[in-house]
Short mmCIF file of C-alpha atoms and ligand atoms in Angstrom, two decimals:
data_model
loop_
_atom_site.label_atom_id
_atom_site.label_comp_id
_atom_site.label_asym_id
_atom_site.label_seq_id
_atom_site.Cartn_x
_atom_site.Cartn_y
_atom_site.Cartn_z
CA ALA I 7 79.36 30.03 -59.39
CA ALA I 8 77.96 31.66 -56.24
CA LEU I 9 76.10 34.26 -58.36
CA LEU I 10 74.69 31.46 -60.52
CA ALA I 11 73.69 29.47 -57.44
CA ALA I 12 72.05 32.52 -55.91
CA GLY I 13 70.24 33.20 -59.15
CA ALA I 14 69.07 29.64 -59.42
CA PHE I 15 67.98 29.67 -55.78
CA GLY I 16 66.14 32.92 -56.41
CA ILE I 17 64.30 31.39 -59.38
CA ALA I 18 63.43 28.24 -57.51
CA HIS I 19 62.29 30.24 -54.51
CA ALA I 20 60.24 32.56 -56.67
CA ALA I 21 58.74 29.55 -58.44
CA GLY I 22 57.92 28.19 -55.01
CA ALA I 23 56.37 31.46 -53.94
CA ALA I 24 54.23 31.58 -57.11
CA GLY I 25 53.08 28.01 -56.37
CA GLY I 26 55.34 26.63 -59.03
CA LYS I 27 57.33 23.40 -58.72
CA SER I 28 57.77 23.52 -54.97
CA SER I 29 58.88 20.33 -53.24
CA PHE I 30 56.69 18.47 -50.81
CA VAL I 31 56.82 19.24 -47.16
CA ALA I 32 58.73 16.44 -45.46
CA VAL I 33 60.34 15.67 -42.13
CA LYS I 34 64.11 16.12 -41.67
CA ASP I 35 65.73 15.80 -38.25
CA SER I 36 62.37 16.08 -36.48
CA HIS I 37 61.41 19.33 -38.20
CA PHE I 38 59.48 20.14 -41.39
CA GLU I 39 61.44 21.02 -44.49
CA ARG I 40 60.32 22.36 -47.87
CA ASN I 41 62.45 23.47 -50.78
CA GLY I 42 65.51 22.68 -48.60
CA GLN I 43 64.39 25.18 -45.94
CA ARG I 44 62.77 24.85 -42.51
CA TYR I 45 58.92 25.02 -42.85
CA MET I 46 56.77 26.11 -39.89
CA VAL I 47 53.03 25.59 -40.10
CA ALA I 48 51.31 28.90 -39.35
CA GLY I 49 47.87 27.47 -39.95
CA ALA I 50 44.15 28.08 -39.62
CA ASN I 51 41.31 25.62 -39.40
CA PHE I 52 39.02 26.12 -42.38
CA TRP I 53 36.89 22.94 -42.41
CA TYR I 54 34.50 24.29 -45.04
CA GLY I 55 37.13 25.42 -47.59
CA GLY I 56 36.15 22.67 -50.04
CA TYR I 57 32.42 23.52 -49.68
CA LEU I 58 33.10 27.17 -50.63
CA GLY I 59 35.02 25.96 -53.70
CA ALA I 60 32.17 23.92 -55.11
CA PRO I 61 30.75 25.03 -58.52
CA SER I 62 27.26 24.10 -57.26
CA SER I 63 24.70 25.95 -55.13
CA VAL I 64 26.60 25.35 -51.85
CA GLY I 65 29.75 26.87 -53.39
CA GLN I 66 30.80 30.50 -52.85
CA ARG I 67 33.99 30.80 -54.90
CA ALA I 68 34.19 34.62 -54.67
CA ARG I 69 34.08 34.33 -50.89
CA LEU I 70 36.69 31.55 -50.92
CA VAL I 71 39.10 33.70 -52.91
CA LYS I 72 38.58 36.60 -50.50
CA GLU I 73 39.06 34.37 -47.43
CA LEU I 74 42.30 32.94 -48.78
CA ASP I 75 43.57 36.45 -49.55
CA ARG I 76 42.78 37.55 -45.99
CA LEU I 77 44.46 34.49 -44.51
CA LYS I 78 47.50 34.96 -46.72
CA ALA I 79 47.71 38.62 -45.72
CA LEU I 80 47.74 37.52 -42.08
CA GLY I 81 50.77 35.32 -42.76
CA VAL I 82 48.77 32.09 -42.58
CA ASN I 83 50.51 29.52 -44.77
CA ASN I 84 48.34 26.41 -44.14
CA VAL I 85 44.69 25.47 -43.82
CA ARG I 86 43.22 22.36 -42.21
CA VAL I 87 40.22 21.19 -44.25
CA LEU I 88 37.49 18.52 -44.16
CA ALA I 89 38.14 16.58 -47.42
CA VAL I 90 35.02 14.42 -47.34
CA SER I 91 31.66 14.27 -45.52
CA GLU I 92 28.95 11.60 -45.21
CA GLN I 93 25.22 12.27 -45.67
CA THR I 94 23.44 11.60 -42.39
CA ALA I 95 20.12 12.05 -40.65
CA MET I 96 21.88 13.44 -37.59
CA LYS I 97 20.56 16.89 -36.79
CA SER I 98 23.82 18.77 -36.23
CA ALA I 99 25.69 17.70 -39.38
CA VAL I 100 26.55 19.51 -42.55
CA SER I 101 24.46 18.91 -45.68
CA PRO I 102 24.90 18.23 -48.53
CA ALA I 103 27.71 15.69 -48.04
CA THR I 104 30.29 14.21 -50.40
CA THR I 105 29.23 10.59 -49.84
CA SER I 106 25.46 10.42 -50.26
CA ALA I 107 25.59 6.62 -49.78
CA PRO I 108 28.37 4.01 -50.02
CA GLY I 109 29.81 4.23 -53.52
CA HIS I 110 27.93 7.40 -54.41
CA TYR I 111 29.95 10.62 -54.29
CA ASP I 112 29.04 14.24 -55.04
CA GLU I 113 31.39 15.29 -57.82
CA GLN I 114 30.46 18.96 -57.18
CA LEU I 115 31.92 18.83 -53.66
CA LEU I 116 34.98 16.99 -54.91
CA GLN I 117 35.41 19.76 -57.51
CA GLY I 118 35.19 22.15 -54.56
CA LEU I 119 38.26 20.58 -53.09
CA ASP I 120 39.91 20.85 -56.49
CA PHE I 121 39.21 24.54 -56.73
CA LEU I 122 40.45 25.09 -53.14
CA MET I 123 43.70 23.27 -53.90
CA ALA I 124 44.19 25.36 -57.07
CA GLU I 125 43.69 28.59 -55.13
CA LEU I 126 46.03 27.49 -52.36
CA ALA I 127 48.74 26.77 -54.95
CA LYS I 128 48.44 30.27 -56.33
CA ARG I 129 49.15 31.60 -52.83
CA ASP I 130 51.91 29.10 -51.98
CA MET I 131 49.79 27.79 -49.10
CA THR I 132 49.49 24.16 -48.00
CA ALA I 133 46.62 22.04 -46.73
CA VAL I 134 46.01 19.28 -44.22
CA LEU I 135 43.08 17.18 -45.57
CA TYR I 136 41.21 15.00 -43.07
CA LEU I 137 39.46 11.98 -44.58
CA ASN I 138 36.90 11.16 -41.86
CA ASN I 139 35.54 12.49 -38.56
CA PHE I 140 35.15 10.88 -35.13
CA TRP I 141 32.40 13.46 -34.45
CA GLN I 142 28.94 13.73 -35.94
CA TRP I 143 29.13 17.14 -37.66
CA SER I 144 30.13 15.69 -41.03
CA GLY I 145 28.49 12.22 -40.66
CA GLY I 146 31.82 10.57 -39.99
CA MET I 147 32.39 7.16 -38.41
CA THR I 148 28.91 7.14 -36.87
CA GLN I 149 27.40 7.33 -40.36
CA TYR I 150 29.64 4.58 -41.70
CA LEU I 151 28.37 2.33 -38.87
CA ASN I 152 24.76 3.33 -39.63
CA TRP I 153 25.27 2.24 -43.24
CA PHE I 154 26.97 -1.06 -42.49
CA THR I 155 25.46 -2.19 -39.19
CA GLY I 156 22.09 -0.36 -39.24
CA SER I 157 22.96 1.12 -35.84
CA PRO I 158 21.06 4.34 -35.29
CA ALA I 159 23.16 7.40 -36.06
CA HIS I 160 22.32 9.09 -32.76
CA ASP I 161 23.44 12.71 -32.53
CA PRO I 162 25.11 13.29 -29.12
CA ASN I 163 23.84 16.87 -29.25
CA VAL I 164 20.36 15.30 -29.03
CA SER I 165 21.09 12.26 -26.80
CA LYS I 166 23.53 14.28 -24.62
CA ASP I 167 25.26 10.91 -24.16
CA TYR I 168 28.82 11.52 -25.45
CA GLU I 169 30.32 8.60 -23.52
CA ARG I 170 27.97 6.15 -25.34
CA PHE I 171 28.57 7.90 -28.67
CA MET I 172 32.32 7.56 -28.34
CA ALA I 173 32.17 3.92 -27.15
CA GLU I 174 29.92 2.96 -30.06
CA ASN I 175 32.08 4.78 -32.61
CA ALA I 176 35.07 2.62 -31.68
CA ARG I 177 33.34 -0.23 -33.56
CA PHE I 178 34.22 1.56 -36.80
CA TYR I 179 37.82 0.42 -36.58
CA THR I 180 36.90 -3.30 -36.73
CA ASN I 181 33.94 -3.23 -39.07
CA ALA I 182 35.27 -4.75 -42.26
CA ARG I 183 32.60 -3.24 -44.61
CA ALA I 184 32.98 0.18 -43.06
CA GLN I 185 36.73 -0.01 -43.49
CA ALA I 186 36.38 -1.15 -47.08
CA GLU I 187 34.17 1.82 -47.95
CA TYR I 188 36.45 4.21 -45.97
CA ARG I 189 39.43 2.88 -48.04
CA ASN I 190 37.39 3.31 -51.25
CA VAL I 191 36.94 6.99 -50.39
CA ILE I 192 40.64 7.38 -49.46
CA ALA I 193 41.62 5.84 -52.82
CA LYS I 194 39.16 8.00 -54.68
CA ILE I 195 40.56 11.23 -53.25
CA VAL I 196 44.26 10.32 -52.95
CA GLN I 197 44.28 9.06 -56.54
CA ARG I 198 42.09 11.91 -57.85
CA THR I 199 43.27 14.25 -60.64
CA ASN I 200 42.37 17.83 -59.84
CA THR I 201 39.78 18.90 -62.44
CA VAL I 202 41.01 22.55 -62.23
CA THR I 203 44.82 22.15 -62.33
CA LYS I 204 44.77 18.75 -64.05
CA LYS I 205 47.36 17.71 -61.49
CA PRO I 206 47.02 14.41 -59.64
CA TYR I 207 46.61 15.00 -55.92
CA ARG I 208 49.43 12.56 -55.38
CA ASP I 209 51.81 14.98 -57.20
CA ASP I 210 50.50 18.16 -55.57
CA PRO I 211 52.92 19.82 -53.10
CA VAL I 212 49.99 21.93 -51.74
CA ILE I 213 49.04 18.89 -49.70
CA LEU I 214 51.02 18.97 -46.43
CA SER I 215 49.49 15.71 -45.15
CA TRP I 216 46.62 13.28 -45.49
CA GLN I 217 44.94 13.03 -42.13
CA LEU I 218 43.13 9.82 -41.06
CA ALA I 219 40.29 11.66 -39.41
CA ASN I 220 39.33 14.66 -37.34
CA GLU I 221 40.03 13.75 -33.63
CA PRO I 222 39.92 9.92 -33.93
CA ARG I 223 39.64 8.40 -30.38
CA PRO I 224 40.06 4.75 -29.31
CA GLY I 225 36.58 4.90 -27.73
CA ASN I 226 35.61 6.71 -24.55
CA ALA I 227 37.53 7.32 -21.33
CA LYS I 228 37.08 3.68 -20.32
CA SER I 229 38.60 2.26 -23.49
CA THR I 230 39.81 -1.30 -22.92
CA LYS I 231 43.33 -2.65 -23.62
CA GLU I 232 41.88 -4.41 -26.69
CA GLU I 233 40.19 -1.25 -27.99
CA LYS I 234 43.50 0.66 -27.55
CA ALA I 235 45.40 -2.04 -29.45
CA THR I 236 42.75 -1.99 -32.20
CA TYR I 237 43.09 1.79 -32.44
CA VAL I 238 46.91 1.66 -32.76
CA LYS I 239 46.62 -1.06 -35.41
CA TRP I 240 43.96 0.89 -37.34
CA ILE I 241 46.23 3.99 -37.40
CA ALA I 242 49.29 1.98 -38.59
CA ASP I 243 47.34 -0.02 -41.20
CA THR I 244 45.44 2.98 -42.61
CA ALA I 245 48.56 5.16 -42.72
CA HIS I 246 50.41 2.37 -44.49
CA TYR I 247 47.58 2.02 -47.00
CA ILE I 248 47.67 5.72 -47.80
CA ARG I 249 51.46 5.67 -48.17
CA SER I 250 51.05 2.68 -50.56
CA LEU I 251 48.86 4.90 -52.77
CA ASP I 252 50.96 8.07 -52.38
CA ALA I 253 54.59 8.02 -51.28
CA ASN I 254 54.98 11.74 -51.77
CA HIS I 255 52.89 13.05 -48.91
CA MET I 256 53.04 12.76 -45.16
CA VAL I 257 50.24 11.10 -43.18
CA SER I 258 48.99 12.37 -39.81
CA THR I 259 46.49 11.07 -37.32
CA GLY I 260 44.39 14.07 -36.32
CA SER I 261 44.73 13.06 -32.68
CA GLU I 262 43.96 15.53 -29.91
CA GLY I 263 46.79 14.14 -27.78
CA LEU I 264 46.15 12.75 -24.30
CA ALA I 265 42.60 14.10 -24.21
CA GLY I 266 41.81 11.96 -27.21
CA SER I 267 43.84 8.97 -25.99
CA ALA I 268 41.99 8.13 -22.79
CA GLN I 269 44.75 10.14 -20.95
CA ASP I 270 47.07 7.24 -21.77
CA ALA I 271 50.55 8.52 -22.77
CA GLN I 272 51.72 5.11 -23.85
CA LEU I 273 48.73 4.81 -26.24
CA TYR I 274 49.44 8.29 -27.68
CA LEU I 275 53.13 7.39 -28.23
CA ASP I 276 52.29 4.01 -29.74
CA ALA I 277 49.73 5.57 -32.03
CA HIS I 278 52.43 7.91 -33.43
CA ARG I 279 55.37 5.49 -33.51
CA THR I 280 54.72 3.90 -36.91
CA PRO I 281 57.06 5.32 -39.61
CA ASP I 282 53.96 5.86 -41.77
CA ILE I 283 52.82 8.60 -39.42
CA ALA I 284 55.23 11.46 -40.15
CA TYR I 285 54.41 13.83 -37.30
CA LEU I 286 52.37 14.17 -34.16
CA THR I 287 49.23 16.22 -33.76
CA TYR I 288 47.43 17.52 -30.67
CA HIS I 289 44.58 19.90 -29.88
CA LEU I 290 43.87 22.18 -26.86
CA TRP I 291 40.31 22.80 -25.71
CA PRO I 292 40.21 24.30 -22.14
CA ALA I 293 36.47 25.11 -22.12
CA ASN I 294 35.40 21.78 -23.69
CA TRP I 295 37.54 19.92 -21.19
CA GLY I 296 36.12 21.76 -18.18
CA TRP I 297 39.33 23.64 -17.35
CA PHE I 298 37.81 27.06 -18.02
CA ASP I 299 34.43 28.70 -17.50
CA PRO I 300 34.00 31.68 -19.83
CA LYS I 301 31.41 33.02 -17.40
CA GLN I 302 33.93 32.90 -14.50
CA PRO I 303 37.12 33.96 -16.21
CA ASP I 304 38.75 35.50 -13.13
CA THR I 305 38.42 32.43 -10.99
CA THR I 306 39.20 29.85 -13.69
CA TRP I 307 41.90 31.50 -15.74
CA ALA I 308 44.94 30.63 -13.57
CA GLY I 309 44.10 26.97 -13.13
CA MET I 310 43.28 26.70 -16.81
CA MET I 311 46.52 28.27 -17.94
CA ASP I 312 48.53 25.97 -15.65
CA LYS I 313 46.87 22.93 -17.27
CA ALA I 314 47.22 24.37 -20.76
CA GLN I 315 50.94 25.12 -20.32
CA HIS I 316 51.51 21.64 -19.07
CA TYR I 317 49.54 20.15 -22.00
CA LEU I 318 51.44 22.22 -24.51
CA ASN I 319 54.85 21.32 -23.07
CA VAL I 320 54.30 17.65 -22.32
CA HIS I 321 53.22 16.97 -25.92
CA VAL I 322 56.30 18.68 -27.34
CA ASP I 323 58.27 16.42 -25.01
CA TYR I 324 56.45 13.34 -26.46
CA ALA I 325 57.46 14.52 -29.94
CA LYS I 326 61.07 14.81 -28.78
CA GLN I 327 60.83 11.22 -27.51
CA LEU I 328 59.67 10.00 -30.91
CA GLY I 329 62.01 12.31 -32.86
CA LYS I 330 59.14 13.68 -35.00
CA PRO I 331 57.68 17.18 -35.38
CA ILE I 332 54.39 18.02 -33.58
CA VAL I 333 51.68 20.40 -34.67
CA LEU I 334 49.08 22.00 -32.34
CA GLU I 335 46.47 21.83 -35.08
CA GLU I 336 43.50 23.01 -33.08
CA PHE I 337 43.14 25.41 -30.13
CA GLY I 338 40.41 27.86 -29.16
CA LEU I 339 38.47 29.70 -26.46
CA ASN I 340 35.11 31.41 -26.21
CA ARG I 341 34.37 35.07 -26.82
CA ASP I 342 34.17 37.10 -23.60
CA GLY I 343 31.44 35.90 -21.24
CA GLY I 344 30.90 32.83 -23.49
CA SER I 345 28.96 34.99 -25.96
CA PHE I 346 28.29 33.79 -29.50
CA ASP I 347 27.61 37.33 -30.62
CA ILE I 348 30.18 38.68 -33.14
CA LYS I 349 29.95 42.05 -31.38
CA ALA I 350 31.19 40.51 -28.14
CA SER I 351 34.85 41.31 -27.26
CA THR I 352 37.58 38.68 -27.29
CA LYS I 353 39.96 39.94 -24.59
CA VAL I 354 40.26 36.61 -22.78
CA ARG I 355 40.62 34.63 -26.02
CA ASP I 356 43.31 37.01 -27.25
CA ARG I 357 45.20 36.54 -23.97
CA PHE I 358 44.89 32.72 -24.31
CA TYR I 359 46.07 32.80 -27.94
CA ASP I 360 49.03 35.00 -26.93
CA GLU I 361 50.07 32.57 -24.18
CA VAL I 362 49.75 29.54 -26.47
CA PHE I 363 51.72 31.17 -29.29
CA THR I 364 54.38 32.44 -26.88
CA THR I 365 54.75 29.01 -25.20
CA LEU I 366 55.31 27.29 -28.55
CA GLU I 367 57.68 29.98 -29.81
CA LYS I 368 59.84 29.46 -26.74
CA ARG I 369 60.01 25.70 -27.42
CA ALA I 370 60.65 26.29 -31.11
CA ALA I 371 63.44 28.79 -30.39
CA ALA I 372 65.03 26.19 -28.12
CA GLY I 373 65.22 23.86 -31.14
CA ASP I 374 62.40 21.55 -29.96
CA PRO I 375 60.36 19.76 -32.66
CA VAL I 376 57.54 22.34 -32.85
CA GLY I 377 56.16 21.99 -36.35
CA GLY I 378 53.69 24.88 -35.92
CA TRP I 379 50.09 25.46 -35.12
CA ALA I 380 46.58 26.10 -36.56
CA PHE I 381 44.00 28.07 -34.59
CA TRP I 382 40.36 26.90 -34.52
CA ALA I 383 38.80 28.40 -36.56
CA TRP I 384 38.57 30.90 -39.41
CA GLY I 385 35.05 32.33 -39.65
CA GLY I 386 36.15 35.21 -41.91
CA ALA I 387 33.23 36.97 -43.55
CA GLY I 388 30.76 34.25 -42.50
CA ARG I 389 27.96 35.31 -40.18
CA ALA I 390 25.51 33.38 -37.94
CA ALA I 391 22.15 33.38 -39.69
CA ASN I 392 19.76 32.49 -36.89
CA ALA I 393 18.81 34.04 -33.54
CA ASP I 394 19.63 30.74 -31.85
CA TYR I 395 23.04 30.64 -33.52
CA TRP I 396 22.47 27.09 -34.92
CA TRP I 397 23.40 26.31 -38.47
CA LYS I 398 20.81 25.26 -41.09
CA PRO I 399 21.47 24.07 -44.68
CA GLY I 400 21.94 27.13 -46.87
CA ASN I 401 23.34 29.36 -44.08
CA ASP I 402 26.84 30.80 -44.24
CA PHE I 403 29.64 28.53 -43.19
CA VAL I 404 31.73 29.84 -40.30
CA GLY I 405 34.63 28.34 -38.28
CA ASP I 406 32.21 26.51 -36.03
CA PRO I 407 30.78 23.39 -37.67
CA PRO I 408 27.06 22.62 -37.50
CA GLN I 409 27.31 20.84 -34.15
CA GLU I 410 28.14 24.02 -32.32
CA GLU I 411 26.75 27.56 -32.09
CA GLN I 412 27.91 29.66 -34.99
CA GLY I 413 30.19 32.07 -33.14
CA LEU I 414 31.38 29.79 -30.34
CA TYR I 415 35.05 29.72 -31.30
CA SER I 416 35.15 31.37 -34.71
CA VAL I 417 37.66 34.11 -35.51
CA PHE I 418 35.81 36.53 -37.79
CA ASP I 419 37.27 39.06 -40.18
CA SER I 420 35.93 41.77 -37.81
CA ASP I 421 37.90 40.46 -34.78
CA ALA I 422 40.70 43.03 -35.30
CA SER I 423 42.63 42.36 -32.06
CA SER I 424 42.67 38.59 -32.74
CA LEU I 425 43.83 39.12 -36.37
CA LYS I 426 46.68 41.43 -35.23
CA LEU I 427 47.82 38.82 -32.70
CA ILE I 428 47.72 35.95 -35.16
CA ALA I 429 49.64 37.94 -37.75
CA ALA I 430 52.34 38.96 -35.28
CA HIS I 431 52.87 35.42 -33.99
CA ASP I 432 52.70 33.78 -37.39
CA LYS I 433 55.52 36.14 -38.44
CA ARG I 434 57.52 35.40 -35.30
CA LEU I 435 57.10 31.64 -35.67
CA LYS I 436 58.40 31.73 -39.26
CA THR I 437 61.30 33.97 -38.24
CA ILE I 438 62.28 31.49 -35.53
CA GLY I 439 62.15 28.67 -38.05
CA ALA I 440 64.23 30.60 -40.55
CA LYS I 441 66.97 31.15 -37.98
CA GLN I 442 67.43 27.50 -37.22
O1 IFL Y 506 37.56 18.91 -34.04
C1 IFL Y 506 36.95 19.61 -33.25
N1 IFL Y 506 37.45 19.92 -32.06
C2 IFL Y 506 36.95 20.90 -31.20
C3 IFL Y 506 36.05 21.86 -31.97
C4 IFL Y 506 35.46 22.88 -30.99
O2 IFL Y 506 34.74 22.28 -29.99
C5 IFL Y 506 34.99 21.03 -32.66
O3 IFL Y 506 34.12 21.90 -33.35
C6 IFL Y 506 35.58 20.04 -33.64
O4 IFL Y 506 34.79 18.91 -33.72
#
């Protein structure tokens, strides 16, 4: 009987490895499980994966296949991907976009997602698919408001007024027509049948989770009690809606943690309490948050690392409190000196990655609900096309979306020291998971 069982397990496992009938990733005792085994997310942010998969002009399927092979070889088992974008006049946003106007969707880009999912299945990799964006680089909530209220889609890279941008975006959660269109898009994608594999998305174990949006915030740092309550309700209602369409897959928020919750721990906990949100997410951005100056690494490193360690640990503690896994699904740091040039070294970033990985490995080894991580972001073979490092339609996609310099935080295929580090820690993380 044992031999038979081992044989059967072997076949099932092999099937899983070949992207066959693997089970869905789900939560069991505050950890991820798949095929009856612990599953740790050793992920990479790859926002443009669906774009590369498109059969149309914007698609580069040969590059996509190469990038996924490189990521697989590194031991990456998950990619976090923008599932849908909104056409916008905002300067620093990607174009073309999936939704050209309410009710009008680019089938080519949706087929790009299909192709990506098919390629991930072949490599036994999973995907987190985010269905909206709080930021402007894919149109996002700002564009929905422009469609349905006529408010100007003002690009904060142009206005330099992020506080106003964030406060205005909070109106998305209560605008009935914007929510109706957002739910149309959710239904269209969640209920889609993959044109490459002919498999309904709902039945596809490649999807690790549907994610409400990239970095949804309740508003700006001065969010009111009412705005916070609206945000928590929007999360619970939208997660419930997705689960009503698809009871197979987990739903996640895309939250950055305290930094995206007006530094309000109660809000962050409340936002992740609903049973329809399966796990917690958080992001770690020392340079963006003013903890680190890449031009003054020696004087800012120690203070930054103290804050980062605290941020990493306190969020794992929140996850323990809720009894759910938590994934650090974005983290990054500049190239040395803050350079965007691919030839610049990455010593400081490597040290930062090493400290982040090591901190989370320690918590995982202690049995804490560390679900894994995803670094931001895979640039691979992509290269900045312009002397000013800004993206223009038709240029390569890299890890940095169009609202940032192309090289700011990307990990390129030529960043050998970074790749070595990622590979070593991805392996260690999975080993820790396997031992528990
Ligand atoms: O989701 C995000 N978080 C931080 C990234 C780097 O600044 C940014 O590019 C992206 O909008």
